[in-house]
Structure formats: C-alpha cells, structure tokens
Short mmCIF file of N, CA and C in Angstrom, two decimals:
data_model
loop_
_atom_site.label_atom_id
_atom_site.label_comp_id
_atom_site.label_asym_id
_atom_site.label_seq_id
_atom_site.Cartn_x
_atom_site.Cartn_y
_atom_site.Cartn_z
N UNK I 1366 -11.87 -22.01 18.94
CA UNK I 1366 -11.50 -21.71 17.57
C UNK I 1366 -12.28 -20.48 17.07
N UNK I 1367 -13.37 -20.42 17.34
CA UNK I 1367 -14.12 -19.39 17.29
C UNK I 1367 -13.54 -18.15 17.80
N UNK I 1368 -13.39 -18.13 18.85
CA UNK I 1368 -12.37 -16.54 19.03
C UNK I 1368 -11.83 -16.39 18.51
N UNK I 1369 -10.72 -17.39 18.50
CA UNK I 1369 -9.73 -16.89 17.52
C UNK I 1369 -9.74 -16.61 16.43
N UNK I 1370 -10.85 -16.84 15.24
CA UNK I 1370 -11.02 -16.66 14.37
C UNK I 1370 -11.88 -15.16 14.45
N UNK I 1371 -12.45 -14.77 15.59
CA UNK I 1371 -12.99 -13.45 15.97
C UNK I 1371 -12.13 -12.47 16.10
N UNK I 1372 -11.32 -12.49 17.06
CA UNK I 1372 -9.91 -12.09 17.37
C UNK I 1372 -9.22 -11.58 15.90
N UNK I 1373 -8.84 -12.61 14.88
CA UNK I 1373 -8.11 -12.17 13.93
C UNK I 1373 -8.67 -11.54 13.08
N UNK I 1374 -10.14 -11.62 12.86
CA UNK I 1374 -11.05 -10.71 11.83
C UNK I 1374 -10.77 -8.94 12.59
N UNK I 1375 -10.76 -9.13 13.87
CA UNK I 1375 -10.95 -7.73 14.71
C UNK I 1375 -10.03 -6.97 14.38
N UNK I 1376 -8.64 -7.91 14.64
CA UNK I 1376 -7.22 -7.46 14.07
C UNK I 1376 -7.20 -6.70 13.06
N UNK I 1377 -7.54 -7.50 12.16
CA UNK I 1377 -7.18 -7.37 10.28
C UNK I 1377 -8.43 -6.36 9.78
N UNK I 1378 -9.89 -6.35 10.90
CA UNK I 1378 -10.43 -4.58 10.50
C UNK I 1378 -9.63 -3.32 11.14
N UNK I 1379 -9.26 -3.79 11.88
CA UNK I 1379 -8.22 -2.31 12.55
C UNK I 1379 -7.31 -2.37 11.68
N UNK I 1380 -6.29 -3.10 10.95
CA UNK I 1380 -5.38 -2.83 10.00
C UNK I 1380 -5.94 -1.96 8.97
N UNK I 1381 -6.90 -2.74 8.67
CA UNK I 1381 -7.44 -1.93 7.51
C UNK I 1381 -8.04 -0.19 7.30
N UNK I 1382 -8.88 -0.17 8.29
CA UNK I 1382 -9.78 1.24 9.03
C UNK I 1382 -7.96 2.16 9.43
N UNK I 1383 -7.30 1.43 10.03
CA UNK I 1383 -6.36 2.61 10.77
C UNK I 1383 -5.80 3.81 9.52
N UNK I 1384 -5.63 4.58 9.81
CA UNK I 1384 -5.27 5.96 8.86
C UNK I 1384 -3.82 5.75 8.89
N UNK I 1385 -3.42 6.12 7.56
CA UNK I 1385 -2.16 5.85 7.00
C UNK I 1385 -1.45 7.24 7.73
N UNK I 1386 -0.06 6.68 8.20
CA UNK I 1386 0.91 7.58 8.76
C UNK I 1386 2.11 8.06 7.67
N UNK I 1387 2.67 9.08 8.14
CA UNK I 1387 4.04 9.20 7.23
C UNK I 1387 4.85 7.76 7.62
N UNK I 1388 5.45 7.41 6.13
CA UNK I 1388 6.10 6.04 6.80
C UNK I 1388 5.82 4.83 6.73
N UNK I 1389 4.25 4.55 6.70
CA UNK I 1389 3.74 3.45 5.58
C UNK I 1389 3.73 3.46 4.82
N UNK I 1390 4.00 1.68 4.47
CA UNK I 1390 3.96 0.96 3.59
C UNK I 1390 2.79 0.12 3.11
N UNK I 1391 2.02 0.28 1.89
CA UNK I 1391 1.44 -0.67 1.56
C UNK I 1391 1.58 -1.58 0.41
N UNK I 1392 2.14 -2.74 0.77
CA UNK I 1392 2.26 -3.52 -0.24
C UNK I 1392 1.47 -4.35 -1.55
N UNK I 1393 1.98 -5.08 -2.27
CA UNK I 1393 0.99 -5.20 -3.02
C UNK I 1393 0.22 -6.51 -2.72
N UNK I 1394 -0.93 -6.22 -3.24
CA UNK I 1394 -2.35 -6.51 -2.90
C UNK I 1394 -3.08 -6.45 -1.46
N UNK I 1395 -2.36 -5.57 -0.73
CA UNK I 1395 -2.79 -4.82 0.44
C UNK I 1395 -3.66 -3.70 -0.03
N UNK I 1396 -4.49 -3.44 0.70
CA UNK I 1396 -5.98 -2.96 0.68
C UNK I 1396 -6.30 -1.54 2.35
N UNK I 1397 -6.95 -0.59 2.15
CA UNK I 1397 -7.24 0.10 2.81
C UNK I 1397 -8.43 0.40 2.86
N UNK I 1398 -9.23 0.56 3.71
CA UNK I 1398 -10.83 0.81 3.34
C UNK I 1398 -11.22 1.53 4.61
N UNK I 1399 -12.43 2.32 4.40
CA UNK I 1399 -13.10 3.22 5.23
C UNK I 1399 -13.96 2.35 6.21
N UNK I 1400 -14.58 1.60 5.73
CA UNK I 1400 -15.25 -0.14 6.27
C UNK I 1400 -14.18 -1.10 6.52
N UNK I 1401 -12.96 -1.04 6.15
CA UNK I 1401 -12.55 -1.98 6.74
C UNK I 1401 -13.53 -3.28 6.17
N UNK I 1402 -13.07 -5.01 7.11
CA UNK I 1402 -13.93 -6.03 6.84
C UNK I 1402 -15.52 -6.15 6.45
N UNK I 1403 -16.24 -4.72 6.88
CA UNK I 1403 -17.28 -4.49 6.77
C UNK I 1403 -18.19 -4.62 5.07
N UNK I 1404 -16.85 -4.27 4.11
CA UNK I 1404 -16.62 -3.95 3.43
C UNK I 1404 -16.95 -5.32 2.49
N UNK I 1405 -16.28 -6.70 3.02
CA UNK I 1405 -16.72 -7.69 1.69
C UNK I 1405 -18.51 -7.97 2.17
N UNK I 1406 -19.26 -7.22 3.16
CA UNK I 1406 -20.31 -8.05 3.79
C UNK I 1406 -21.18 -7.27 2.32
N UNK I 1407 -22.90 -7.90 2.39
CA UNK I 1407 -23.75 -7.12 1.73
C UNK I 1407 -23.77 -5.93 2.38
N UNK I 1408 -24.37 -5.34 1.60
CA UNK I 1408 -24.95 -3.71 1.90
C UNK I 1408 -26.05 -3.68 3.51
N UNK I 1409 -26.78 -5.08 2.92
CA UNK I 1409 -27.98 -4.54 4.09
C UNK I 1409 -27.46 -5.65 5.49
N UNK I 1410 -26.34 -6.30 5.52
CA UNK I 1410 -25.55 -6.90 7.11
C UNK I 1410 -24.77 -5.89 7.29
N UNK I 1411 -24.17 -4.76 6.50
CA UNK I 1411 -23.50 -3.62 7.22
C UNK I 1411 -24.33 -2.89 8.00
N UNK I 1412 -25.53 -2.55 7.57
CA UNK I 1412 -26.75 -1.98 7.72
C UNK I 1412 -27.17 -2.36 9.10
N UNK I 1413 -27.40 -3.37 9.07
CA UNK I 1413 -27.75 -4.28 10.53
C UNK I 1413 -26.86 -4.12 11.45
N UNK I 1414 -25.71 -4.53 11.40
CA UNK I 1414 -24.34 -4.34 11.81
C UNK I 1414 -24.57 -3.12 12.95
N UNK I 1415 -23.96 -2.57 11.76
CA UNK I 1415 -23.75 -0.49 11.86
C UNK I 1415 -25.37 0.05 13.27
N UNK I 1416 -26.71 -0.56 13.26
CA UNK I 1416 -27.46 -0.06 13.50
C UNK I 1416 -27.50 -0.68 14.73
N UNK I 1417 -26.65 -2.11 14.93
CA UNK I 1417 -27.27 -2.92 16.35
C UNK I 1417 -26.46 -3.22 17.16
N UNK I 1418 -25.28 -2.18 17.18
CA UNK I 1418 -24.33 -2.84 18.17
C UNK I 1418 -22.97 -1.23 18.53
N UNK I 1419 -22.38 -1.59 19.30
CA UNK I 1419 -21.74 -0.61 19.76
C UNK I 1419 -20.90 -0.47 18.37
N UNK I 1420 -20.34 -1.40 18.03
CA UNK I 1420 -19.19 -1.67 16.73
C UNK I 1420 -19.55 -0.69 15.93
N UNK I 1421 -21.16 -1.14 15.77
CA UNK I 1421 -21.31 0.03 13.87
C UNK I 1421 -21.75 1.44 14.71
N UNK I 1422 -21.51 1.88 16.32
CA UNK I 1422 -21.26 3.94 16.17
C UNK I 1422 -19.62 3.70 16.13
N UNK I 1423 -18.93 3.20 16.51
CA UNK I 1423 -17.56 3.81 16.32
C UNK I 1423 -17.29 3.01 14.76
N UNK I 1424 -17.82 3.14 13.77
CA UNK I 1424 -17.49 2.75 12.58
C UNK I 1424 -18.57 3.84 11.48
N UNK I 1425 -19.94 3.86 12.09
CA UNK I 1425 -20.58 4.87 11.43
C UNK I 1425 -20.22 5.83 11.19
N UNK I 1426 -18.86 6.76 11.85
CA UNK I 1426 -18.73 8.05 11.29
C UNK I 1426 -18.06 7.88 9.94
N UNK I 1427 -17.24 6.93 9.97
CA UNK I 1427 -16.18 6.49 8.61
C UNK I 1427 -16.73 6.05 7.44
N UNK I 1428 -17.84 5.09 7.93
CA UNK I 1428 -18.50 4.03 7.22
C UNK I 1428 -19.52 4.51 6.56
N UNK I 1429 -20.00 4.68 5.18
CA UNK I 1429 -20.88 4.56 4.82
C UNK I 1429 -21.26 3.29 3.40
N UNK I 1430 -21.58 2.24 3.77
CA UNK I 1430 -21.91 1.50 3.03
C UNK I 1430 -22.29 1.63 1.51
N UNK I 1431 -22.71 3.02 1.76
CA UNK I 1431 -22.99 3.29 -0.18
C UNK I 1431 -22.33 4.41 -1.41
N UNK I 1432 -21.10 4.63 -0.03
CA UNK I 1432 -20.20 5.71 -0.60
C UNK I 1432 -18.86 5.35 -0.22
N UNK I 1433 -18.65 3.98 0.12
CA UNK I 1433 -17.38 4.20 1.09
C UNK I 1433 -16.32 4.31 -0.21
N UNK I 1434 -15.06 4.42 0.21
CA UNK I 1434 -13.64 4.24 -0.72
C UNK I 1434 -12.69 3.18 0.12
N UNK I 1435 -12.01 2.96 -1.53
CA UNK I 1435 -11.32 2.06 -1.07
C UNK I 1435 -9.75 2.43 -1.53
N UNK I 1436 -8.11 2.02 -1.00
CA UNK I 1436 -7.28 2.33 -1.54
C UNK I 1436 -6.68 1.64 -1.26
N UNK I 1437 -6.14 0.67 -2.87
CA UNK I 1437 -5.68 -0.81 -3.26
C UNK I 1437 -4.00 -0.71 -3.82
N UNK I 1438 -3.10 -1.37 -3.85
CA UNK I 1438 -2.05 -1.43 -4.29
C UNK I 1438 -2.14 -2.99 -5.32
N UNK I 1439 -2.45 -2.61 -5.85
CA UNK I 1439 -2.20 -3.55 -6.98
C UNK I 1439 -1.10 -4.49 -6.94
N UNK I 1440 -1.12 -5.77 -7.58
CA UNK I 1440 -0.32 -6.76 -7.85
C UNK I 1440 -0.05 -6.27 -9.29
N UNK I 1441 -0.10 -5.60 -9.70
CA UNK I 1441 0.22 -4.82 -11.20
C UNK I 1441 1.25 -3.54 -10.87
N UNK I 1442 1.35 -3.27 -9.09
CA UNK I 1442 2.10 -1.76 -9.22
C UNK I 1442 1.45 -1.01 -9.41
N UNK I 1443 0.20 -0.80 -9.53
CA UNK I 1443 -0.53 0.46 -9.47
C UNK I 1443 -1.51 0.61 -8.45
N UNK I 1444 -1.53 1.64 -7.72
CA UNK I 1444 -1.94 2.07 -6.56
C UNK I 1444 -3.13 2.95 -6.70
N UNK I 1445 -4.52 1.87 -6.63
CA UNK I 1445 -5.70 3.24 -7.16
C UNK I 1445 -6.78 3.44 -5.67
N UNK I 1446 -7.52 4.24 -6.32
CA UNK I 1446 -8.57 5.02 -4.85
C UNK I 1446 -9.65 4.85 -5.65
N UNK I 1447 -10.32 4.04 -5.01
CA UNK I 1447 -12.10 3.42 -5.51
C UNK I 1447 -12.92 4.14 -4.63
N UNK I 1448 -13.74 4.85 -5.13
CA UNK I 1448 -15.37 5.15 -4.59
C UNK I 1448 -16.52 4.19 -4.87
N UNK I 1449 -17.24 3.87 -4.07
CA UNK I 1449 -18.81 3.11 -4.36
C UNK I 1449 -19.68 3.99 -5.22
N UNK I 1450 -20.36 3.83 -5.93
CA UNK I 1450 -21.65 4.82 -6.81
C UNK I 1450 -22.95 3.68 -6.36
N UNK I 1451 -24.18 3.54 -6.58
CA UNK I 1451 -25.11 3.30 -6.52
C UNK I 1451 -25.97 3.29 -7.96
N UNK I 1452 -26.57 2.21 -8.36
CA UNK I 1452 -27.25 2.07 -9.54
C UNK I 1452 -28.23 1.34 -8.96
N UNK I 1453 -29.06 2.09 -8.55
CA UNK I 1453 -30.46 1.34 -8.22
C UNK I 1453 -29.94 0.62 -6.76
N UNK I 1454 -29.73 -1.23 -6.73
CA UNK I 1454 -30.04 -1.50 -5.81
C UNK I 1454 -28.31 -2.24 -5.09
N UNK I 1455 -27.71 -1.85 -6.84
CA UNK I 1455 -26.37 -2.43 -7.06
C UNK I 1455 -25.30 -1.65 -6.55
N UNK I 1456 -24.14 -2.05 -5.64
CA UNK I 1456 -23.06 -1.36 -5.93
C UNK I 1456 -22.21 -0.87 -6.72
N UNK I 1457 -21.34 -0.46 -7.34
CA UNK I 1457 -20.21 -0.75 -8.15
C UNK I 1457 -18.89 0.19 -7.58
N UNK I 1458 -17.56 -0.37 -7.70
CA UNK I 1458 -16.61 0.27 -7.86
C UNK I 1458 -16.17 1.06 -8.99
N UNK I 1459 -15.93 2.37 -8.88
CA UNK I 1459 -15.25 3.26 -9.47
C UNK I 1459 -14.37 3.88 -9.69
N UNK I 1460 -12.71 3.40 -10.21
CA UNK I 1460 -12.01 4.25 -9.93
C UNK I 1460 -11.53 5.61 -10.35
N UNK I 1461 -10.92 6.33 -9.27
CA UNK I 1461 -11.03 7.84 -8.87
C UNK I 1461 -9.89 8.16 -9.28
N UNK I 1462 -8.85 7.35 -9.20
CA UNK I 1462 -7.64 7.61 -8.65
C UNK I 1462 -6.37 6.89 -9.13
N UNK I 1463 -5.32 7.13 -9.62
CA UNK I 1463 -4.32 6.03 -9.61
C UNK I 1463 -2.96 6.76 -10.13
N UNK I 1464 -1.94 5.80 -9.72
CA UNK I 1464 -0.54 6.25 -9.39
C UNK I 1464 0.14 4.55 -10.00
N UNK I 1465 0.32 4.55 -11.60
CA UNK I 1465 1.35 3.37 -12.22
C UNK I 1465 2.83 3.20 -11.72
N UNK I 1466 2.96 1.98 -11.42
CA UNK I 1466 3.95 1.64 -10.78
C UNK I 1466 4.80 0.12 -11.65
N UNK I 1467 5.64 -0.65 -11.78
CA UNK I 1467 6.54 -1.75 -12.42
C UNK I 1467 5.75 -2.49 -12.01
N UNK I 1468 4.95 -3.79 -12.75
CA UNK I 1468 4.40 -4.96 -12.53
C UNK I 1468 5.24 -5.34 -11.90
N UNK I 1469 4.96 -6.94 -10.98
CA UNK I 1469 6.26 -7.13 -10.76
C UNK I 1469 6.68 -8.14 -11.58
N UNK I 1470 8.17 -8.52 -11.27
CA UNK I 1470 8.59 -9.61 -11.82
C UNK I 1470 9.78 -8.61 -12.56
N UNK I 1471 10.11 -9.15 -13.61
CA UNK I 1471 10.49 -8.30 -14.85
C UNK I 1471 10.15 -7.17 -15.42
N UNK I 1472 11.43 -6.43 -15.46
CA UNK I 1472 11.06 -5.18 -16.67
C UNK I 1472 11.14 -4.92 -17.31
N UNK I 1473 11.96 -6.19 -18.19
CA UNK I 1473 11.98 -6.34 -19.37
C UNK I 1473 13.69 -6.17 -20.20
N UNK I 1474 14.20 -5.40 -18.90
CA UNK I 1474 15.86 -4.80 -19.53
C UNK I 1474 16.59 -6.15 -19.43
N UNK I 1475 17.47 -6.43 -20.75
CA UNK I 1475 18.76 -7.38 -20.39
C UNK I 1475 17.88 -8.57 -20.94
N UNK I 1476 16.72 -8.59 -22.00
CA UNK I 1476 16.22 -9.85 -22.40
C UNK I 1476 15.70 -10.54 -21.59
N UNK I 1477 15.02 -9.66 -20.07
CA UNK I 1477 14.43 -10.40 -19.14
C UNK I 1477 15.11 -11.17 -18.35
N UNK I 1478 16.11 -10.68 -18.23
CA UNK I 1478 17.30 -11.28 -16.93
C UNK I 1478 17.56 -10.41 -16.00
N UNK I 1479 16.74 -9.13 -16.31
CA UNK I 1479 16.71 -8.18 -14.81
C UNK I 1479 15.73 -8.17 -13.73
N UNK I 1480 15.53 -8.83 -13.43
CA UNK I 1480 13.83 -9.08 -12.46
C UNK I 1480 14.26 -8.36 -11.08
N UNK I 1481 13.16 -7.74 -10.68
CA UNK I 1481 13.01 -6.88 -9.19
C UNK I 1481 12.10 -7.00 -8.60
N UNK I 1482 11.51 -6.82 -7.58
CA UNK I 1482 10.67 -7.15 -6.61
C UNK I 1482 10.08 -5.48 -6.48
N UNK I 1483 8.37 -5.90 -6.61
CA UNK I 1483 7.75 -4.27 -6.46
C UNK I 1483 7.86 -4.01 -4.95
N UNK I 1484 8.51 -3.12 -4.33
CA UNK I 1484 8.53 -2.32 -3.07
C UNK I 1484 7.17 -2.13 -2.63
N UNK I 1485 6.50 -1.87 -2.96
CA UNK I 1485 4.65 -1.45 -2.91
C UNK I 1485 4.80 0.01 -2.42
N UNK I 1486 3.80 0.84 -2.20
CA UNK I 1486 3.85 2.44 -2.42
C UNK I 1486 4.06 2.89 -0.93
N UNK I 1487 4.60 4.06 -0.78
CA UNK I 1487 5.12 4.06 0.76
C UNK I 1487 4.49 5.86 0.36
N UNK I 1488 4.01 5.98 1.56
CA UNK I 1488 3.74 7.50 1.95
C UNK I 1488 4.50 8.85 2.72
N UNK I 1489 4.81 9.81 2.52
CA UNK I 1489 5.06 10.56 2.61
C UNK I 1489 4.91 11.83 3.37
N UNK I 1490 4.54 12.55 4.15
CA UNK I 1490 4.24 13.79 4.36
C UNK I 1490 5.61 15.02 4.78
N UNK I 1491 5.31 15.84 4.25
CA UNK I 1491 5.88 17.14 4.63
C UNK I 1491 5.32 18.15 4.64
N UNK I 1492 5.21 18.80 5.48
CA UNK I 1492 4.36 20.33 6.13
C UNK I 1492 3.26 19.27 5.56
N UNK I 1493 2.36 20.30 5.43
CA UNK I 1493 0.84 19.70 4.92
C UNK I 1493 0.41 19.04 3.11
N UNK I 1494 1.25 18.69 3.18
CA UNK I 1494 1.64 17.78 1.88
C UNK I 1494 1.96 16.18 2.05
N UNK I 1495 1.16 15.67 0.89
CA UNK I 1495 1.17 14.07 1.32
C UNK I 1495 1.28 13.73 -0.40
N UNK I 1496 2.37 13.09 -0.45
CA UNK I 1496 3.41 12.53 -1.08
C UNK I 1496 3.07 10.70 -1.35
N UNK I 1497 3.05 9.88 -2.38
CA UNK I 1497 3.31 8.32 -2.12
C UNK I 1497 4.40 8.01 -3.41
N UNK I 1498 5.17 7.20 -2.49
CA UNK I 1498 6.61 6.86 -3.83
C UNK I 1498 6.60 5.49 -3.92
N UNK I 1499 6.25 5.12 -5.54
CA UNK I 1499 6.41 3.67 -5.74
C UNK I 1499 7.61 3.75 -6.74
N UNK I 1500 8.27 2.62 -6.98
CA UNK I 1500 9.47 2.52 -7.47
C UNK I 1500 10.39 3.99 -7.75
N UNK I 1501 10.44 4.54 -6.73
CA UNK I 1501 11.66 5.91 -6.51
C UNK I 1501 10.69 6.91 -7.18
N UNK I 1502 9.50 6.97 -7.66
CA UNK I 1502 8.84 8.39 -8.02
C UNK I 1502 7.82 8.80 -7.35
N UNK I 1503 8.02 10.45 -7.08
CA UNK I 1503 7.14 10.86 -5.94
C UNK I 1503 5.92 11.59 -6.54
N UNK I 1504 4.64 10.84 -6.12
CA UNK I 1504 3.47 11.64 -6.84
C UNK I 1504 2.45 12.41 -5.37
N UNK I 1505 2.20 13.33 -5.57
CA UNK I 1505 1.46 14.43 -5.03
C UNK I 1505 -0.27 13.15 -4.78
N UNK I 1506 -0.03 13.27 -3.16
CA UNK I 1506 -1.74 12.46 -3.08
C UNK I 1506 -3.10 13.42 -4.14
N UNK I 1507 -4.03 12.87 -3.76
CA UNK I 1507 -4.81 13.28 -4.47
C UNK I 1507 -5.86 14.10 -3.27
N UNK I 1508 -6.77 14.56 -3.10
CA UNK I 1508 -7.22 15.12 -1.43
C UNK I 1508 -8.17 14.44 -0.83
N UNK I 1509 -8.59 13.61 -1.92
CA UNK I 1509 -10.22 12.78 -1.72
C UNK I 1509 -9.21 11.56 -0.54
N UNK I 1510 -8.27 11.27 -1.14
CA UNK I 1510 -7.35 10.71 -1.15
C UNK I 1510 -7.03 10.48 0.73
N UNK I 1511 -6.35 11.65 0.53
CA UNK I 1511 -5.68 12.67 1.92
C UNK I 1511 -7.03 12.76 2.77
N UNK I 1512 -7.97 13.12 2.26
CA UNK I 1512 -9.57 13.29 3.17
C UNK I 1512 -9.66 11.86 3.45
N UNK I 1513 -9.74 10.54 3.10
CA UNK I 1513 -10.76 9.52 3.48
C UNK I 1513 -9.22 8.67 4.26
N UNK I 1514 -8.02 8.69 3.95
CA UNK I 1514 -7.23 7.69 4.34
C UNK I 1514 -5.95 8.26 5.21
N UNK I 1515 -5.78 9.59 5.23
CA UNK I 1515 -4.60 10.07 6.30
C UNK I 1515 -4.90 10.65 7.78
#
C-alpha cells in the first residue's frame, strides 16, 4: 500500500512540475507549481528534502521554497499566478496575476435557467506568443507567467 501511495504522489508531482504545452487544459481547481507536491510540505522538509537526496537536484533548479509560484484555476473561473514573499519566518501567497473567467454554475441569463459548465483555461501559443482562453476570450500570458510555467 505504501508504494502505491508513493507511486501516486510521484505521479501527481510530475503533473504538477511538467511545463504547460500549447493545448493544455487546466481545469478548475487544478493547480500548477514550480515545487510541485513539495509545495504543501513546511519550508524547512523541502529544505531537507531538496539537500538529501537525488530528488531535491533535479527539483532544485525549479524549486525554490521561498520564492516559488504557483498557477491556480479557480473554482470561481479565475485563473491567477501566485508568488511566495517572505515576512520574517512566514510564508505568504501573493497574487501577481489573474485572468476572470464565469463562476460556474449559472450566469444568471433566462432567470437562472441557463447554467454551463466552466471549460477551465486552455493555452495557446503562436510564434513566440502565449495566449490562455477561458470562456472564448483570449488574454495575452503575462511573462513571469511564460518564464516559470511554459
């Protein structure tokens, strides 16, 4: 049981860490991170992690525990890009970034008898341009954006 429960954590950090292609989809409350799983641990087991094992050099170039970003699709339809800041000994999230999209459920047309399902934000590229379209509108990435996740 143990593997397997190893196995699927291994999985679901490579989902996360892998760099977004033209053509993904991330749905909502799907999550992207530079850490990957690394990411719900404390600061100082990444630390340990990162320093004692083959895992944290092929994660150290991506990874930095006190700067990493994160890029979330909301269960609200909105698609934002979080940076870490540092306050003393604390983390916090900051967001950088964001692209509003239809809650889901209802939108309200027809007295609330029109309900749709949020698509979640799908990416884009052409020539050296990176594009994400949530409900049919195309917004221009941002570069911090394009730098940490394409």
């Amino acid at each position: 049981i143990i593997a397997i429960l190893f196995l699927y954590a291994a999985n679901r950090h490579i989902q996360v860490t892998r760099p977004i292609v033209s053509g993904d989809v991330l749905l909502p409350g799907e999550w992207k991170s530079q850490c990957g799983l690394l990411e719900l641990m404390p600061l100082k087991l990444q630390q340990i992690i990162q320093s004692s094992s083959a895992f944290g050099e092929r994660v150290k170039s991506k990874c930095d525990g006190t700067k990493s970003s994160m890029l979330e699709m909301g269960t609200d339809g909105t698609l934002r890009y979080f940076t870490k800041s540092s306050c003393g000994d604390t983390l916090t999230g900051k967001e950088v970034w964001s692209v509003p999209g239809r809650k889901l459920g209802c939108d309200g047309n027809a007295g609330g008898d029109h309900c749709a399902a949020q698509e979640g934000a799908s990416f884009l590229k052409e020539g050296e341009s990176w594009y994400v379209v949530i409900d049919h509108s195309r917004t221009s990435m941002d570069r911090d954006v394009i730098r940490d996740f394409m």
